[in-house]
N, CA, C and O atoms as a CHARMM CRD file, in Angstrom:
* protein
*
  360
    1    1 MET  N     46.80300  51.84600 190.40600 PROA 1      0.00000
    2    1 MET  CA    45.82200  53.32000 190.75000 PROA 1      0.00000
    3    1 MET  C     46.15400  54.44000 191.59900 PROA 1      0.00000
    4    1 MET  O     46.23100  54.11200 192.78300 PROA 1      0.00000
    5    2 GLU  N     46.37600  55.67000 191.36200 PROA 2      0.00000
    6    2 GLU  CA    46.68000  56.00800 192.59100 PROA 2      0.00000
    7    2 GLU  C     46.34600  57.78700 192.75300 PROA 2      0.00000
    8    2 GLU  O     46.33600  58.51300 191.75900 PROA 2      0.00000
    9    3 ASN  N     46.13700  58.20800 193.88800 PROA 3      0.00000
   10    3 ASN  CA    44.79100  59.13800 194.62900 PROA 3      0.00000
   11    3 ASN  C     43.71800  58.76800 193.19100 PROA 3      0.00000
   12    3 ASN  O     43.84000  59.04800 191.99800 PROA 3      0.00000
   13    4 VAL  N     42.35500  57.79900 194.18600 PROA 4      0.00000
   14    4 VAL  CA    41.65600  58.01400 193.94900 PROA 4      0.00000
   15    4 VAL  C     41.23300  58.03900 194.49700 PROA 4      0.00000
   16    4 VAL  O     41.36900  57.44700 195.56800 PROA 4      0.00000
   17    5 ILE  N     39.71200  59.33100 193.89700 PROA 5      0.00000
   18    5 ILE  CA    38.75700  59.23700 194.64400 PROA 5      0.00000
   19    5 ILE  C     37.61800  58.52800 194.32700 PROA 5      0.00000
   20    5 ILE  O     37.65700  57.93400 193.24900 PROA 5      0.00000
   21    6 VAL  N     36.68900  58.44200 194.93900 PROA 6      0.00000
   22    6 VAL  CA    35.37800  57.93200 194.13700 PROA 6      0.00000
   23    6 VAL  C     34.22800  58.51700 196.10900 PROA 6      0.00000
   24    6 VAL  O     34.28300  58.34500 197.32600 PROA 6      0.00000
   25    7 GLU  N     33.12000  59.44700 194.67700 PROA 7      0.00000
   26    7 GLU  CA    32.64600  59.71300 194.79600 PROA 7      0.00000
   27    7 GLU  C     30.86500  60.37300 194.33600 PROA 7      0.00000
   28    7 GLU  O     30.82100  61.10000 193.34400 PROA 7      0.00000
   29    8 THR  N     29.41800  60.05400 195.14400 PROA 8      0.00000
   30    8 THR  CA    28.22800  59.68800 194.44000 PROA 8      0.00000
   31    8 THR  C     27.99400  61.29200 194.84500 PROA 8      0.00000
   32    8 THR  O     28.21300  62.05100 195.78800 PROA 8      0.00000
   33    9 ALA  N     27.14200  61.31200 192.91000 PROA 9      0.00000
   34    9 ALA  CA    25.89800  62.67900 193.11900 PROA 9      0.00000
   35    9 ALA  C     24.48800  62.09900 192.92300 PROA 9      0.00000
   36    9 ALA  O     24.24700  61.05700 192.31400 PROA 9      0.00000
   37   10 LYS  N     23.92600  62.59800 193.28900 PROA 10     0.00000
   38   10 LYS  CA    22.35700  62.24600 192.94800 PROA 10     0.00000
   39   10 LYS  C     21.92200  62.59500 191.68000 PROA 10     0.00000
   40   10 LYS  O     22.20400  63.79300 191.69700 PROA 10     0.00000
   41   11 VAL  N     21.52900  62.42800 190.80500 PROA 11     0.00000
   42   11 VAL  CA    20.60700  63.67100 189.33400 PROA 11     0.00000
   43   11 VAL  C     19.02400  64.05000 190.11600 PROA 11     0.00000
   44   11 VAL  O     18.17100  63.17500 190.26700 PROA 11     0.00000
   45   12 LEU  N     18.87100  65.14500 190.45500 PROA 12     0.00000
   46   12 LEU  CA    17.50000  65.23300 190.40400 PROA 12     0.00000
   47   12 LEU  C     16.82600  65.73800 188.81000 PROA 12     0.00000
   48   12 LEU  O     17.31500  65.72400 187.68100 PROA 12     0.00000
   49   13 PRO  N     15.63400  66.12200 189.28300 PROA 13     0.00000
   50   13 PRO  CA    14.98200  66.17000 187.71500 PROA 13     0.00000
   51   13 PRO  C     14.97900  66.65000 187.09400 PROA 13     0.00000
   52   13 PRO  O     14.03700  66.53800 186.31000 PROA 13     0.00000
   53   14 LYS  N     15.54200  67.19100 186.95400 PROA 14     0.00000
   54   14 LYS  CA    15.85100  68.07000 184.99800 PROA 14     0.00000
   55   14 LYS  C     17.87500  67.56200 184.98100 PROA 14     0.00000
   56   14 LYS  O     18.57100  68.36200 184.35500 PROA 14     0.00000
   57   15 GLY  N     18.54300  66.47600 185.55800 PROA 15     0.00000
   58   15 GLY  CA    19.32900  66.18600 184.84900 PROA 15     0.00000
   59   15 GLY  C     21.45900  66.38500 185.54200 PROA 15     0.00000
   60   15 GLY  O     22.38400  66.07500 184.79100 PROA 15     0.00000
   61   16 GLN  N     19.98000  67.70100 187.67900 PROA 16     0.00000
   62   16 GLN  CA    21.31300  68.33500 187.69700 PROA 16     0.00000
   63   16 GLN  C     22.39000  66.94600 188.83300 PROA 16     0.00000
   64   16 GLN  O     21.95100  65.90900 189.33100 PROA 16     0.00000
   65   17 ILE  N     23.56300  67.40500 188.88700 PROA 17     0.00000
   66   17 ILE  CA    23.70600  66.64900 190.21800 PROA 17     0.00000
   67   17 ILE  C     24.81400  68.20600 191.31900 PROA 17     0.00000
   68   17 ILE  O     25.04600  69.35900 190.95700 PROA 17     0.00000
   69   18 THR  N     25.00800  67.85800 191.95700 PROA 18     0.00000
   70   18 THR  CA    25.88300  68.67500 192.96300 PROA 18     0.00000
   71   18 THR  C     27.31800  68.23600 192.68300 PROA 18     0.00000
   72   18 THR  O     27.45600  67.13800 193.22200 PROA 18     0.00000
   73   19 LEU  N     28.57600  68.65000 192.00900 PROA 19     0.00000
   74   19 LEU  CA    29.88100  68.69700 192.21400 PROA 19     0.00000
   75   19 LEU  C     30.59700  68.57100 193.83100 PROA 19     0.00000
   76   19 LEU  O     30.58600  69.40100 194.74000 PROA 19     0.00000
   77   20 PRO  N     30.99700  67.66900 193.79600 PROA 20     0.00000
   78   20 PRO  CA    31.19300  67.27400 195.06900 PROA 20     0.00000
   79   20 PRO  C     32.75600  68.18900 195.29300 PROA 20     0.00000
   80   20 PRO  O     33.76500  68.26000 194.59200 PROA 20     0.00000
   81   21 LYS  N     32.31200  68.91400 196.83700 PROA 21     0.00000
   82   21 LYS  CA    33.98500  69.81400 196.99700 PROA 21     0.00000
   83   21 LYS  C     35.53100  69.23200 195.90900 PROA 21     0.00000
   84   21 LYS  O     36.38100  69.96200 195.39900 PROA 21     0.00000
   85   22 ASP  N     35.45300  68.05300 195.86300 PROA 22     0.00000
   86   22 ASP  CA    37.00200  67.14400 196.40900 PROA 22     0.00000
   87   22 ASP  C     37.17400  67.34100 194.51900 PROA 22     0.00000
   88   22 ASP  O     38.22900  67.12300 193.92400 PROA 22     0.00000
   89   23 PHE  N     36.46600  67.58500 194.15600 PROA 23     0.00000
   90   23 PHE  CA    36.47900  67.28500 192.13200 PROA 23     0.00000
   91   23 PHE  C     36.20100  68.49900 191.87000 PROA 23     0.00000
   92   23 PHE  O     36.75500  68.86100 190.83100 PROA 23     0.00000
   93   24 ARG  N     35.27700  69.67600 192.60100 PROA 24     0.00000
   94   24 ARG  CA    35.22600  70.71100 191.67000 PROA 24     0.00000
   95   24 ARG  C     36.96700  71.73000 192.39800 PROA 24     0.00000
   96   24 ARG  O     36.97000  72.66200 191.59400 PROA 24     0.00000
   97   25 ASP  N     37.92800  71.92700 193.11500 PROA 25     0.00000
   98   25 ASP  CA    39.18800  71.55000 193.70400 PROA 25     0.00000
   99   25 ASP  C     39.59100  70.40800 192.09800 PROA 25     0.00000
  100   25 ASP  O     39.50600  71.15000 191.12000 PROA 25     0.00000
  101   26 ILE  N     39.75200  69.78400 191.90800 PROA 26     0.00000
  102   26 ILE  CA    40.79500  69.18200 190.73300 PROA 26     0.00000
  103   26 ILE  C     40.42800  69.65500 190.01800 PROA 26     0.00000
  104   26 ILE  O     41.42100  69.95900 189.35800 PROA 26     0.00000
  105   27 LEU  N     39.06000  70.27900 189.22400 PROA 27     0.00000
  106   27 LEU  CA    39.20100  70.35100 188.34600 PROA 27     0.00000
  107   27 LEU  C     39.61900  72.41600 187.75100 PROA 27     0.00000
  108   27 LEU  O     39.93400  72.79700 186.62300 PROA 27     0.00000
  109   28 GLY  N     39.48000  73.06100 188.71800 PROA 28     0.00000
  110   28 GLY  CA    39.34200  74.41100 189.73600 PROA 28     0.00000
  111   28 GLY  C     38.67900  75.25400 189.01100 PROA 28     0.00000
  112   28 GLY  O     39.01200  76.33500 188.52600 PROA 28     0.00000
  113   29 VAL  N     37.64800  74.63000 188.97800 PROA 29     0.00000
  114   29 VAL  CA    36.13300  75.15300 188.92100 PROA 29     0.00000
  115   29 VAL  C     35.44500  75.73400 190.20800 PROA 29     0.00000
  116   29 VAL  O     35.29200  74.98400 191.17200 PROA 29     0.00000
  117   30 LYS  N     34.99600  77.12600 190.26600 PROA 30     0.00000
  118   30 LYS  CA    33.74700  77.16700 190.85600 PROA 30     0.00000
  119   30 LYS  C     32.50900  77.91100 190.50400 PROA 30     0.00000
  120   30 LYS  O     32.20300  77.98600 189.31400 PROA 30     0.00000
  121   31 SER  N     31.91100  78.35800 191.23200 PROA 31     0.00000
  122   31 SER  CA    30.06100  78.65700 190.85600 PROA 31     0.00000
  123   31 SER  C     30.45400  79.18800 190.02500 PROA 31     0.00000
  124   31 SER  O     31.54000  79.76600 190.07300 PROA 31     0.00000
  125   32 GLY  N     29.23500  79.14700 188.36600 PROA 32     0.00000
  126   32 GLY  CA    28.99400  80.09000 186.77000 PROA 32     0.00000
  127   32 GLY  C     30.04500  78.89500 186.46400 PROA 32     0.00000
  128   32 GLY  O     29.49200  78.03400 185.77900 PROA 32     0.00000
  129   33 ASP  N     31.28400  78.60700 186.73900 PROA 33     0.00000
  130   33 ASP  CA    31.85700  77.91800 185.47400 PROA 33     0.00000
  131   33 ASP  C     31.82800  76.60000 184.62600 PROA 33     0.00000
  132   33 ASP  O     31.79600  75.42800 185.00200 PROA 33     0.00000
  133   34 ARG  N     31.83700  76.86200 184.01800 PROA 34     0.00000
  134   34 ARG  CA    31.26900  75.71800 182.85300 PROA 34     0.00000
  135   34 ARG  C     32.33900  74.42900 183.55900 PROA 34     0.00000
  136   34 ARG  O     33.12200  74.64200 184.48500 PROA 34     0.00000
  137   35 VAL  N     32.11400  72.88000 182.76600 PROA 35     0.00000
  138   35 VAL  CA    33.23700  71.77500 182.85300 PROA 35     0.00000
  139   35 VAL  C     32.58000  71.52400 181.04400 PROA 35     0.00000
  140   35 VAL  O     31.84400  72.18500 180.31100 PROA 35     0.00000
  141   36 VAL  N     33.17700  70.47500 180.93700 PROA 36     0.00000
  142   36 VAL  CA    33.58900  69.60900 179.81500 PROA 36     0.00000
  143   36 VAL  C     33.19200  68.49700 179.88500 PROA 36     0.00000
  144   36 VAL  O     33.86400  67.85000 180.68800 PROA 36     0.00000
  145   37 LEU  N     31.89000  67.56900 179.12400 PROA 37     0.00000
  146   37 LEU  CA    32.06600  66.20200 179.45700 PROA 37     0.00000
  147   37 LEU  C     32.29300  65.39800 178.19900 PROA 37     0.00000
  148   37 LEU  O     31.56500  65.46200 177.20800 PROA 37     0.00000
  149   38 VAL  N     33.52600  64.51800 178.34000 PROA 38     0.00000
  150   38 VAL  CA    33.94100  63.55900 177.54600 PROA 38     0.00000
  151   38 VAL  C     32.85100  62.22000 177.90700 PROA 38     0.00000
  152   38 VAL  O     32.74200  61.62700 178.98000 PROA 38     0.00000
  153   39 SER  N     31.90300  61.91500 176.27200 PROA 39     0.00000
  154   39 SER  CA    32.37700  59.72900 176.84500 PROA 39     0.00000
  155   39 SER  C     32.89400  59.22200 175.38400 PROA 39     0.00000
  156   39 SER  O     32.65200  59.53600 174.21800 PROA 39     0.00000
  157   40 ILE  N     33.61900  58.40000 175.95600 PROA 40     0.00000
  158   40 ILE  CA    34.25000  57.40900 174.99200 PROA 40     0.00000
  159   40 ILE  C     33.71100  56.37600 175.41800 PROA 40     0.00000
  160   40 ILE  O     33.74400  55.88600 176.54700 PROA 40     0.00000
  161   41 ASP  N     33.55100  56.27000 175.12700 PROA 41     0.00000
  162   41 ASP  CA    33.27900  53.88900 174.22700 PROA 41     0.00000
  163   41 ASP  C     32.35800  53.45900 176.58400 PROA 41     0.00000
  164   41 ASP  O     32.57200  52.51200 177.34200 PROA 41     0.00000
  165   42 GLY  N     31.61200  54.52400 176.73300 PROA 42     0.00000
  166   42 GLY  CA    30.87100  55.00500 177.62300 PROA 42     0.00000
  167   42 GLY  C     30.87000  55.01300 179.20400 PROA 42     0.00000
  168   42 GLY  O     30.20800  54.85100 180.22900 PROA 42     0.00000
  169   43 GLU  N     32.56500  55.43700 178.44000 PROA 43     0.00000
  170   43 GLU  CA    33.42600  56.25600 180.13100 PROA 43     0.00000
  171   43 GLU  C     33.28800  57.32700 179.58100 PROA 43     0.00000
  172   43 GLU  O     33.65100  57.68000 178.45900 PROA 43     0.00000
  173   44 VAL  N     32.33900  58.29600 180.98200 PROA 44     0.00000
  174   44 VAL  CA    32.54500  59.63100 181.04300 PROA 44     0.00000
  175   44 VAL  C     33.78400  60.40900 181.52500 PROA 44     0.00000
  176   44 VAL  O     34.27100  60.27800 182.64800 PROA 44     0.00000
  177   45 MET  N     34.23500  61.21500 180.58500 PROA 45     0.00000
  178   45 MET  CA    34.75200  62.05400 181.66000 PROA 45     0.00000
  179   45 MET  C     34.90600  63.80600 181.76900 PROA 45     0.00000
  180   45 MET  O     34.80200  64.43300 180.71500 PROA 45     0.00000
  181   46 MET  N     35.00800  64.11700 182.30100 PROA 46     0.00000
  182   46 MET  CA    34.43200  65.53400 183.46500 PROA 46     0.00000
  183   46 MET  C     35.97400  66.29200 182.80400 PROA 46     0.00000
  184   46 MET  O     36.94400  65.60800 182.47700 PROA 46     0.00000
  185   47 MET  N     35.93300  67.63200 182.71600 PROA 47     0.00000
  186   47 MET  CA    37.52700  68.65300 182.30800 PROA 47     0.00000
  187   47 MET  C     37.17100  69.44800 182.66200 PROA 47     0.00000
  188   47 MET  O     35.96200  69.53500 182.44600 PROA 47     0.00000
  189   48 ASN  N     37.85900  70.79800 183.54300 PROA 48     0.00000
  190   48 ASN  CA    37.77300  71.54500 182.49300 PROA 48     0.00000
  191   48 ASN  C     37.86100  72.11100 181.48100 PROA 48     0.00000
  192   48 ASN  O     38.36900  71.34300 180.66400 PROA 48     0.00000
  193   49 PRO  N     37.62200  73.16800 181.00300 PROA 49     0.00000
  194   49 PRO  CA    37.06900  73.44900 179.45700 PROA 49     0.00000
  195   49 PRO  C     38.50600  74.33900 178.76800 PROA 49     0.00000
  196   49 PRO  O     38.65500  74.78100 177.62900 PROA 49     0.00000
  197   50 ALA  N     39.63400  74.39000 180.20800 PROA 50     0.00000
  198   50 ALA  CA    40.80700  75.36400 178.84000 PROA 50     0.00000
  199   50 ALA  C     41.79500  73.93700 179.19000 PROA 50     0.00000
  200   50 ALA  O     42.63600  73.78900 178.30400 PROA 50     0.00000
  201   51 ILE  N     41.85600  73.08300 180.06300 PROA 51     0.00000
  202   51 ILE  CA    42.49000  71.77400 180.25200 PROA 51     0.00000
  203   51 ILE  C     42.17300  71.02300 178.80200 PROA 51     0.00000
  204   51 ILE  O     43.08700  70.70400 178.04200 PROA 51     0.00000
  205   52 TYR  N     40.86600  70.79600 178.52800 PROA 52     0.00000
  206   52 TYR  CA    40.22200  70.20200 177.60700 PROA 52     0.00000
  207   52 TYR  C     40.72000  70.47800 176.60000 PROA 52     0.00000
  208   52 TYR  O     41.22600  69.42300 176.21700 PROA 52     0.00000
  209   53 ALA  N     40.97100  71.42800 175.70600 PROA 53     0.00000
  210   53 ALA  CA    41.60100  72.91800 174.31400 PROA 53     0.00000
  211   53 ALA  C     42.66200  72.20400 174.42700 PROA 53     0.00000
  212   53 ALA  O     42.95600  71.19800 173.78100 PROA 53     0.00000
  213   54 PHE  N     43.47300  72.92000 175.57100 PROA 54     0.00000
  214   54 PHE  CA    44.79300  72.87900 175.78300 PROA 54     0.00000
  215   54 PHE  C     45.36000  70.63000 175.67000 PROA 54     0.00000
  216   54 PHE  O     46.55700  70.36700 175.55300 PROA 54     0.00000
  217   55 LYS  N     44.62500  69.80500 175.71600 PROA 55     0.00000
  218   55 LYS  CA    44.83000  68.56000 175.08700 PROA 55     0.00000
  219   55 LYS  C     44.42200  68.51800 174.16500 PROA 55     0.00000
  220   55 LYS  O     44.87700  67.66100 173.40700 PROA 55     0.00000
  221   56 ALA  N     43.19100  69.52300 173.61700 PROA 56     0.00000
  222   56 ALA  CA    42.95500  68.67100 172.23500 PROA 56     0.00000
  223   56 ALA  C     44.37100  69.51400 171.12500 PROA 56     0.00000
  224   56 ALA  O     44.72500  69.06500 170.03400 PROA 56     0.00000
  225   57 LEU  N     44.84500  70.54100 171.67200 PROA 57     0.00000
  226   57 LEU  CA    45.55800  70.98200 170.93100 PROA 57     0.00000
  227   57 LEU  C     47.40000  70.58000 170.59000 PROA 57     0.00000
  228   57 LEU  O     48.19700  71.07800 169.79500 PROA 57     0.00000
  229   58 GLN  N     47.51400  69.63900 171.44900 PROA 58     0.00000
  230   58 GLN  CA    48.25100  68.86600 171.47700 PROA 58     0.00000
  231   58 GLN  C     48.23500  67.65500 170.83600 PROA 58     0.00000
  232   58 GLN  O     49.17900  66.86600 170.79000 PROA 58     0.00000
  233   59 LYS  N     47.27400  67.53100 170.39800 PROA 59     0.00000
  234   59 LYS  CA    47.41900  66.09800 169.23600 PROA 59     0.00000
  235   59 LYS  C     46.97900  66.43400 168.64500 PROA 59     0.00000
  236   59 LYS  O     46.16200  65.52000 168.53500 PROA 59     0.00000
  237   60 LYS  N     46.40300  67.77900 167.29000 PROA 60     0.00000
  238   60 LYS  CA    46.72000  67.91900 166.38600 PROA 60     0.00000
  239   60 LYS  C     48.50700  68.37500 166.17500 PROA 60     0.00000
  240   60 LYS  O     49.35000  68.07000 165.33200 PROA 60     0.00000
  241   61 MET  N     48.51900  69.08100 167.17800 PROA 61     0.00000
  242   61 MET  CA    50.04800  69.75100 167.01400 PROA 61     0.00000
  243   61 MET  C     51.24000  68.05900 166.69900 PROA 61     0.00000
  244   61 MET  O     52.16600  67.86800 165.91200 PROA 61     0.00000
  245   62 GLU  N     50.58000  67.15900 167.75900 PROA 62     0.00000
  246   62 GLU  CA    51.58100  66.34800 167.01500 PROA 62     0.00000
  247   62 GLU  C     52.76100  65.93100 166.08000 PROA 62     0.00000
  248   62 GLU  O     52.55400  65.35500 165.01100 PROA 62     0.00000
  249   63 GLY  N     54.63200  66.41000 166.76000 PROA 63     0.00000
  250   63 GLY  CA    54.57800  65.86400 165.19700 PROA 63     0.00000
  251   63 GLY  C     54.66000  66.80900 164.54500 PROA 63     0.00000
  252   63 GLY  O     54.93900  66.25500 163.48100 PROA 63     0.00000
  253   64 ARG  N     54.63800  67.96900 164.29100 PROA 64     0.00000
  254   64 ARG  CA    54.91900  69.41100 163.99500 PROA 64     0.00000
  255   64 ARG  C     55.99600  69.70000 164.61800 PROA 64     0.00000
  256   64 ARG  O     56.38700  70.85800 164.46500 PROA 64     0.00000
  257   65 ALA  N     56.31300  69.35000 164.95900 PROA 65     0.00000
  258   65 ALA  CA    57.89200  70.30400 166.16600 PROA 65     0.00000
  259   65 ALA  C     58.83300  69.81100 164.96100 PROA 65     0.00000
  260   65 ALA  O     59.54200  70.54100 164.27000 PROA 65     0.00000
  261   66 GLU  N     58.63300  67.83500 164.81100 PROA 66     0.00000
  262   66 GLU  CA    60.03500  67.18500 164.97700 PROA 66     0.00000
  263   66 GLU  C     59.34200  67.65400 163.05500 PROA 66     0.00000
  264   66 GLU  O     59.77900  68.78100 162.82300 PROA 66     0.00000
  265   67 ALA  N     58.64400  67.23000 162.02700 PROA 67     0.00000
  266   67 ALA  CA    58.57300  67.42200 160.95100 PROA 67     0.00000
  267   67 ALA  C     59.51600  68.95900 160.57100 PROA 67     0.00000
  268   67 ALA  O     60.23500  69.10100 159.58300 PROA 67     0.00000
  269   68 ALA  N     59.28600  69.90600 161.56000 PROA 68     0.00000
  270   68 ALA  CA    60.24800  71.10300 161.44700 PROA 68     0.00000
  271   68 ALA  C     61.21000  70.88400 162.05200 PROA 68     0.00000
  272   68 ALA  O     61.05700  71.10800 163.25200 PROA 68     0.00000
  273   69 GLY  N     61.81700  70.66600 161.87900 PROA 69     0.00000
  274   69 GLY  CA    62.94100  70.81000 161.97200 PROA 69     0.00000
  275   69 GLY  C     63.28000  70.69500 164.00700 PROA 69     0.00000
  276   69 GLY  O     64.34100  70.07400 164.07800 PROA 69     0.00000
  277   70 ILE  N     62.92200  70.95200 165.11700 PROA 70     0.00000
  278   70 ILE  CA    62.39300  71.79500 165.87100 PROA 70     0.00000
  279   70 ILE  C     63.23200  69.56200 167.01500 PROA 70     0.00000
  280   70 ILE  O     62.90300  68.38500 167.16300 PROA 70     0.00000
  281   71 ARG  N     64.44900  70.65800 167.41300 PROA 71     0.00000
  282   71 ARG  CA    64.82400  69.03900 168.05300 PROA 71     0.00000
  283   71 ARG  C     64.67600  69.26800 169.56000 PROA 71     0.00000
  284   71 ARG  O     64.48900  68.51600 170.51700 PROA 71     0.00000
  285   72 ASP  N     64.83000  70.58700 169.41300 PROA 72     0.00000
  286   72 ASP  CA    65.65200  71.00000 171.37900 PROA 72     0.00000
  287   72 ASP  C     65.42500  72.33100 171.48900 PROA 72     0.00000
  288   72 ASP  O     64.87300  72.90500 170.55000 PROA 72     0.00000
  289   73 GLU  N     65.71800  72.87500 172.37100 PROA 73     0.00000
  290   73 GLU  CA    65.47300  73.92600 173.27600 PROA 73     0.00000
  291   73 GLU  C     65.87500  74.46300 172.57200 PROA 73     0.00000
  292   73 GLU  O     65.25900  75.30000 171.91400 PROA 73     0.00000
  293   74 ASP  N     67.37200  74.10700 172.41300 PROA 74     0.00000
  294   74 ASP  CA    68.02100  75.79900 171.45300 PROA 74     0.00000
  295   74 ASP  C     67.21000  75.53400 170.17400 PROA 74     0.00000
  296   74 ASP  O     66.65200  76.50200 169.65900 PROA 74     0.00000
  297   75 ASP  N     67.05200  73.94700 169.43600 PROA 75     0.00000
  298   75 ASP  CA    65.90300  74.99300 167.91500 PROA 75     0.00000
  299   75 ASP  C     64.98700  76.18500 168.06200 PROA 75     0.00000
  300   75 ASP  O     64.71100  77.00200 167.18300 PROA 75     0.00000
  301   76 VAL  N     64.50600  76.15400 169.46300 PROA 76     0.00000
  302   76 VAL  CA    63.00600  76.86400 169.90800 PROA 76     0.00000
  303   76 VAL  C     63.49200  78.34900 170.10800 PROA 76     0.00000
  304   76 VAL  O     62.82000  79.30000 169.70900 PROA 76     0.00000
  305   77 VAL  N     64.44800  78.46000 170.61500 PROA 77     0.00000
  306   77 VAL  CA    64.99200  79.59300 170.67000 PROA 77     0.00000
  307   77 VAL  C     66.10600  80.36300 169.95400 PROA 77     0.00000
  308   77 VAL  O     66.83500  81.23400 170.42800 PROA 77     0.00000
  309   78 LYS  N     66.07300  79.56500 167.98100 PROA 78     0.00000
  310   78 LYS  CA    66.43400  79.75700 167.46400 PROA 78     0.00000
  311   78 LYS  C     64.93600  80.80100 166.94300 PROA 78     0.00000
  312   78 LYS  O     64.51800  81.95600 167.01800 PROA 78     0.00000
  313   79 LEU  N     64.73600  80.08300 166.65400 PROA 79     0.00000
  314   79 LEU  CA    63.09500  80.10200 165.91500 PROA 79     0.00000
  315   79 LEU  C     62.70900  81.77400 166.09700 PROA 79     0.00000
  316   79 LEU  O     62.61500  82.84300 165.49500 PROA 79     0.00000
  317   80 VAL  N     62.58800  81.20700 167.21600 PROA 80     0.00000
  318   80 VAL  CA    61.47000  83.07500 168.22700 PROA 80     0.00000
  319   80 VAL  C     63.41300  83.98600 167.88300 PROA 80     0.00000
  320   80 VAL  O     63.77400  85.02700 168.43200 PROA 80     0.00000
  321   81 ARG  N     63.75500  83.65400 167.47500 PROA 81     0.00000
  322   81 ARG  CA    65.17100  84.59600 167.86300 PROA 81     0.00000
  323   81 ARG  C     64.63000  85.28100 165.79700 PROA 81     0.00000
  324   81 ARG  O     64.39100  86.41200 165.37500 PROA 81     0.00000
  325   82 ASP  N     64.65800  83.73800 165.01100 PROA 82     0.00000
  326   82 ASP  CA    64.36400  84.48400 163.51500 PROA 82     0.00000
  327   82 ASP  C     62.86900  85.49500 163.69700 PROA 82     0.00000
  328   82 ASP  O     62.62300  86.70100 163.66500 PROA 82     0.00000
  329   83 VAL  N     62.27600  84.53400 163.84900 PROA 83     0.00000
  330   83 VAL  CA    60.42400  85.71300 163.59000 PROA 83     0.00000
  331   83 VAL  C     60.71600  86.44200 164.34900 PROA 83     0.00000
  332   83 VAL  O     60.80400  85.42900 165.04200 PROA 83     0.00000
  333   84 ARG  N     61.09100  87.56900 165.25700 PROA 84     0.00000
  334   84 ARG  CA    61.58200  88.46400 166.02400 PROA 84     0.00000
  335   84 ARG  C     61.92300  89.39000 165.20900 PROA 84     0.00000
  336   84 ARG  O     61.35800  90.42300 164.85200 PROA 84     0.00000
  337   85 SER  N     63.26500  88.74500 164.85200 PROA 85     0.00000
  338   85 SER  CA    64.87000  89.68100 163.64100 PROA 85     0.00000
  339   85 SER  C     62.88100  90.01900 162.73600 PROA 85     0.00000
  340   85 SER  O     62.18300  90.99700 163.00400 PROA 85     0.00000
  341   86 GLY  N     62.62900  89.28800 162.09400 PROA 86     0.00000
  342   86 GLY  CA    62.20000  89.33400 160.93200 PROA 86     0.00000
  343   86 GLY  C     62.34700  88.16200 159.94600 PROA 86     0.00000
  344   86 GLY  O     61.62300  88.32200 158.96300 PROA 86     0.00000
  345   87 GLY  N     62.95200  87.21800 159.92500 PROA 87     0.00000
  346   87 GLY  CA    63.73200  86.08800 159.40400 PROA 87     0.00000
  347   87 GLY  C     62.09000  85.47300 158.90300 PROA 87     0.00000
  348   87 GLY  O     61.03800  85.68700 159.50600 PROA 87     0.00000
  349   88 ASN  N     62.19900  84.98200 158.12700 PROA 88     0.00000
  350   88 ASN  CA    61.26100  83.83100 157.96200 PROA 88     0.00000
  351   88 ASN  C     62.39000  82.57700 157.05600 PROA 88     0.00000
  352   88 ASN  O     62.83100  82.77400 155.92400 PROA 88     0.00000
  353   89 ASP  N     62.69700  81.19200 157.99200 PROA 89     0.00000
  354   89 ASP  CA    63.26600  80.40800 157.46200 PROA 89     0.00000
  355   89 ASP  C     62.83800  79.45500 157.39700 PROA 89     0.00000
  356   89 ASP  O     63.43100  78.56100 156.79200 PROA 89     0.00000
  357   90 GLY  N     61.33400  79.19700 158.13800 PROA 90     0.00000
  358   90 GLY  CA    60.59900  78.07300 157.96500 PROA 90     0.00000
  359   90 GLY  C     59.56700  77.97400 156.54300 PROA 90     0.00000
  360   90 GLY  O     58.88200  76.97000 156.34700 PROA 90     0.00000
């Protein structure tokens, strides 16, 4: 494991905890922001909601580029040019 940070947080009567500063910095969150909690097989991950949404989108789009014949950056540039010029080859 690399760059491991371990902290503890006390759970208050209403289930609240204070997120340690190191973790707020890692997540890029500040007071009033939200975080996403994900439980998988008894382990809990905490993520910045924007990063979670991006990862979910990546997973959903997996394999779509290959299916559309996009193999490299040149294919992306060609697709963008076609779309901008009003072409609809895809």
